[in-house]
Amino acid sequence: MKVDPTGEDIRRFRDEDDGGPVVMLNLVRFAGEEGRAPYAQYSKKVLPFLGGVGATILYAGACSTALVAPDGHDWDALLVVRYPSRTAFLEMVGNPAYQEITELRTKGLEAAVLQATTPWA
């Protein structure tokens, strides 16, 4: 399973921009115990980039018992991050300094879901 968005994923995300805030659901499965350390480093290093674009971590925690889920839906952690806009998210991921730390995320993960959400009316 891929853990990083492709150029096509980014284009689709950008093209669906309604100008409002976006909340990103992050589900992550570490690449074994050895994946936890690089992901922890990434988690610390990403904080200034989040703050720089006005993003807020709404929730971060370890996953526990799945009561209803498809087979293989076993995640180690969940993060929910609110960005003021899709443009803000794209500004962050397009920042060359941010791109230098993404290898830690990639190295630390076996699988991931990065799902954009928008508020219901």
XYZ file of N, CA and C in Angstrom:
363
model
N 0.857 -1.186 0.000
C 0.000 0.000 0.000
C 0.892 1.235 0.000
N 0.547 2.202 -0.812
C 1.335 3.436 -0.850
C 1.078 4.272 0.402
N 2.063 5.089 0.748
C 1.906 5.945 1.929
C 2.010 7.425 1.577
N 2.385 7.733 0.346
C 2.534 9.126 -0.086
C 1.603 9.410 -1.260
N 1.013 10.606 -1.310
C 0.146 10.940 -2.447
C 0.962 11.105 -3.727
N 0.334 10.752 -4.827
C 0.952 10.940 -6.138
C 0.622 12.340 -6.652
N 1.247 12.721 -7.735
C 0.922 13.999 -8.371
C -0.541 14.063 -8.766
N -1.088 12.960 -9.258
C -2.505 12.918 -9.633
C -3.398 13.081 -8.402
N -3.018 12.466 -7.289
C -3.781 12.643 -6.045
C -3.816 14.118 -5.644
N -2.670 14.778 -5.723
C -2.564 16.200 -5.356
C -3.410 17.056 -6.294
N -3.370 16.777 -7.589
C -4.183 17.546 -8.547
C -5.675 17.395 -8.252
N -6.113 16.171 -7.985
C -7.526 15.936 -7.684
C -7.924 16.678 -6.399
N -7.079 16.618 -5.380
C -7.305 17.330 -4.123
C -7.447 18.828 -4.389
N -6.534 19.382 -5.188
C -6.565 20.811 -5.518
C -7.823 21.168 -6.300
N -8.183 20.333 -7.268
C -9.326 20.633 -8.134
C -10.664 20.576 -7.396
N -10.715 19.865 -6.271
C -11.949 19.770 -5.490
C -12.059 20.888 -4.445
N -11.168 21.863 -4.500
C -11.124 22.937 -3.500
C -12.379 23.795 -3.563
N -13.079 23.880 -2.434
C -14.252 24.755 -2.356
C -13.926 26.066 -1.647
N -12.642 26.265 -1.295
C -12.214 27.494 -0.641
C -12.339 27.472 0.874
N -13.007 26.468 1.416
C -13.201 26.396 2.858
C -12.147 25.546 3.525
N -12.283 25.376 4.828
C -11.329 24.548 5.566
C -11.443 23.082 5.149
N -10.380 22.349 5.423
C -10.374 20.918 5.156
C -9.785 20.223 6.377
N -10.421 19.146 6.776
C -9.929 18.343 7.886
C -9.412 17.042 7.298
N -8.149 16.753 7.601
C -7.501 15.574 7.050
C -7.490 14.462 8.094
N -8.062 13.317 7.718
C -8.019 12.116 8.534
C -6.772 11.340 8.122
N -5.926 11.052 9.084
C -4.704 10.286 8.853
C -4.801 8.988 9.639
N -4.769 7.863 8.953
C -4.671 6.555 9.589
C -3.312 6.005 9.197
N -2.534 5.561 10.179
C -1.190 5.089 9.867
C -0.912 3.731 10.495
N -0.188 2.920 9.740
C 0.322 1.646 10.238
C 1.833 1.707 10.120
N 2.492 1.557 11.254
C 3.946 1.656 11.275
C 4.592 0.472 10.556
N 5.767 0.708 10.048
C 6.559 -0.341 9.401
C 7.254 -1.135 10.500
N 6.467 -1.894 11.255
C 6.988 -2.651 12.387
C 7.428 -1.725 13.502
N 7.998 -2.284 14.514
C 8.479 -1.478 15.639
C 9.557 -0.494 15.200
N 10.354 -0.900 14.208
C 11.419 -0.017 13.732
C 10.878 1.209 12.987
N 9.619 1.186 12.596
C 9.021 2.338 11.923
C 8.560 3.433 12.875
N 8.390 3.092 14.121
C 7.880 4.076 15.084
C 8.851 5.242 15.302
N 10.144 4.953 15.363
C 11.129 6.014 15.644
C 11.187 7.055 14.527
N 11.313 6.665 13.256
C 11.330 7.703 12.226
C 10.017 8.482 12.153
N 8.882 7.789 12.387
C 7.613 8.509 12.356
C 7.513 9.482 13.529
N 8.033 9.116 14.680
C 8.050 10.026 15.831
C 8.904 11.256 15.522
N 10.030 11.056 14.845
C 10.872 12.194 14.439
C 10.101 13.100 13.480
N 9.428 12.487 12.503
C 8.617 13.258 11.553
C 7.552 14.060 12.305
N 6.883 13.419 13.251
C 5.805 14.072 14.005
C 6.286 15.328 14.717
N 7.492 15.299 15.250
C 8.052 16.482 15.920
C 8.450 17.552 14.903
N 9.071 17.115 13.814
C 9.574 18.070 12.827
C 8.472 18.720 11.997
N 7.304 18.079 11.905
C 6.225 18.637 11.092
C 5.488 19.768 11.809
N 5.585 19.844 13.129
C 4.818 20.834 13.896
C 5.027 22.272 13.432
N 6.269 22.736 13.196
C 6.421 24.115 12.726
C 5.777 24.365 11.360
N 5.771 23.342 10.521
C 5.155 23.491 9.193
C 3.641 23.601 9.319
N 3.059 22.812 10.217
C 1.620 22.910 10.460
C 1.270 24.302 10.973
N 2.012 24.765 11.971
C 1.767 26.093 12.517
C 1.954 27.191 11.482
N 2.911 26.995 10.603
C 3.207 27.990 9.575
C 2.090 28.216 8.579
N 1.214 27.220 8.418
C 0.094 27.387 7.488
C -1.240 27.510 8.225
N -1.173 27.617 9.564
C -2.391 27.798 10.347
C -3.178 26.520 10.592
N -2.517 25.364 10.486
C -3.191 24.088 10.729
C -3.223 23.790 12.223
N -4.200 23.003 12.627
C -4.383 22.634 14.016
C -4.588 21.128 14.117
N -3.852 20.493 15.012
C -4.091 19.073 15.282
C -5.306 18.995 16.205
N -6.377 18.382 15.720
C -7.596 18.252 16.508
C -7.553 17.021 17.409
N -6.875 15.975 16.933
C -6.771 14.756 17.713
C -5.609 13.930 17.196
N -4.893 13.287 18.113
C -3.853 12.320 17.769
C -3.874 11.246 18.840
N -3.889 9.990 18.423
C -3.918 8.922 19.408
C -3.669 7.564 18.800
N -3.460 6.599 19.675
C -3.262 5.210 19.254
C -4.620 4.584 18.949
N -4.655 3.733 17.948
C -5.888 3.017 17.622
C -6.041 1.839 18.561
N -7.275 1.528 18.883
C -7.598 0.432 19.781
C -8.487 -0.554 19.028
N -9.426 -1.136 19.705
C -10.299 -2.156 19.134
C -11.180 -1.589 18.030
N -11.159 -2.231 16.873
C -12.084 -1.886 15.792
C -13.348 -2.717 15.979
N -14.455 -2.067 16.203
C -15.710 -2.787 16.401
C -16.318 -3.217 15.073
N -16.212 -2.364 14.061
C -16.695 -2.673 12.730
C -15.652 -2.158 11.751
N -15.094 -3.057 10.971
C -14.080 -2.655 9.994
C -13.856 -3.805 9.023
N -13.472 -3.467 7.799
C -13.139 -4.541 6.856
C -11.856 -5.248 7.285
N -11.656 -6.460 6.787
C -10.425 -7.185 7.071
C -9.225 -6.333 6.690
N -8.198 -6.389 7.503
C -6.982 -5.636 7.223
C -7.034 -4.192 7.676
N -8.140 -3.788 8.250
C -8.300 -2.398 8.710
C -7.764 -2.295 10.132
N -6.456 -2.485 10.241
C -5.810 -2.460 11.554
C -4.735 -1.380 11.552
N -5.065 -0.264 12.141
C -4.193 0.904 12.138
C -3.554 1.081 13.500
N -2.358 1.645 13.506
C -1.653 1.896 14.761
C -2.022 3.233 15.378
N -2.264 4.226 14.543
C -2.530 5.574 15.067
C -3.470 6.327 14.131
N -4.116 7.319 14.715
C -5.054 8.175 13.998
C -4.730 9.617 14.336
N -4.715 10.456 13.327
C -4.529 11.893 13.524
C -5.604 12.618 12.727
N -6.115 13.679 13.301
C -7.094 14.518 12.623
C -6.533 15.937 12.657
N -6.295 16.496 11.474
C -5.659 17.813 11.370
C -6.545 18.730 10.535
N -6.823 19.921 11.073
C -7.633 20.922 10.360
C -6.713 21.948 9.721
N -6.896 22.147 8.437
C -6.179 23.176 7.688
C -7.182 24.258 7.314
N -6.765 25.516 7.311
C -7.709 26.583 6.970
C -8.223 26.481 5.538
N -7.461 25.786 4.683
C -7.870 25.603 3.293
C -7.008 24.513 2.665
N -7.445 24.038 1.519
C -6.629 23.080 0.772
C -5.354 23.762 0.292
N -5.471 25.045 -0.009
C -4.292 25.808 -0.429
C -3.229 25.796 0.666
N -3.655 25.927 1.913
C -2.709 25.896 3.035
C -2.008 24.541 3.098
N -2.759 23.457 2.945
C -2.163 22.126 2.943
C -1.150 22.010 1.806
N -1.530 22.454 0.614
C -0.641 22.356 -0.545
C 0.598 23.230 -0.375
N 0.437 24.379 0.280
C 1.592 25.239 0.576
C 2.579 24.492 1.466
N 2.038 23.796 2.472
C 2.907 23.068 3.374
C 3.644 21.939 2.644
N 2.910 21.086 1.932
C 3.566 19.933 1.307
C 4.463 20.340 0.147
N 4.242 21.530 -0.400
C 5.095 22.026 -1.477
C 6.353 22.727 -0.995
N 6.442 22.972 0.300
C 7.590 23.659 0.877
C 8.820 22.740 0.789
N 9.901 23.192 0.137
C 11.100 22.342 0.023
C 11.652 21.876 1.370
N 11.554 22.712 2.395
C 12.036 22.305 3.716
C 11.160 21.187 4.287
N 9.853 21.247 4.038
C 8.969 20.162 4.470
C 9.303 18.875 3.717
N 9.540 18.994 2.442
C 9.839 17.810 1.635
C 11.091 17.086 2.129
N 11.990 17.809 2.786
C 13.191 17.180 3.328
C 12.883 16.242 4.497
N 11.759 16.443 5.184
C 11.439 15.569 6.324
C 10.479 14.448 5.956
N 9.910 14.479 4.767
C 8.911 13.461 4.416
C 9.501 12.061 4.340
N 10.810 11.952 4.116
C 11.424 10.617 4.081
C 11.249 9.902 5.415
N 11.186 10.656 6.522
C 10.966 10.050 7.834
C 9.579 9.423 7.909
N 8.595 10.116 7.375
C 7.222 9.590 7.347
C 7.168 8.346 6.478
N 7.714 8.449 5.283
C 7.698 7.327 4.347
C 8.402 6.109 4.940
N 9.563 6.330 5.533
C 10.346 5.242 6.126
C 9.607 4.598 7.294
N 8.864 5.390 8.043
C 8.205 4.892 9.236
C 6.908 4.144 9.005
N 6.340 4.275 7.809
C 5.013 3.712 7.582
C 5.001 2.534 6.621
N 4.158 1.587 6.948
C 3.874 0.467 6.056
C 2.644 0.770 5.214
N 1.678 1.466 5.810
C 0.429 1.794 5.134
C -0.137 3.069 5.734
N -0.941 3.753 4.932
C -1.544 4.999 5.406
C -2.809 5.310 4.623
N -3.691 6.053 5.276
C -4.846 6.669 4.631
C -4.732 8.150 4.940
N -4.817 8.965 3.917
C -4.846 10.418 4.079
C -6.110 10.884 3.374
N -7.170 11.097 4.146
C -8.502 11.361 3.620
C -8.925 12.790 3.903
N -9.177 13.545 2.851
C -9.714 14.896 3.022
C -11.193 14.799 3.384
N -11.628 15.636 4.326
C -13.027 15.692 4.692
C -13.478 17.146 4.695
N -14.756 17.342 4.496
C -15.330 18.691 4.545
C -16.555 18.640 5.457
N -16.843 19.752 6.133
C -17.975 19.750 7.059
C -19.319 19.597 6.330
N -20.239 18.928 6.993
C -21.595 18.847 6.477
C -22.284 20.177 6.683
N -23.161 20.489 5.773
C -23.917 21.744 5.872
C -24.928 21.674 6.990
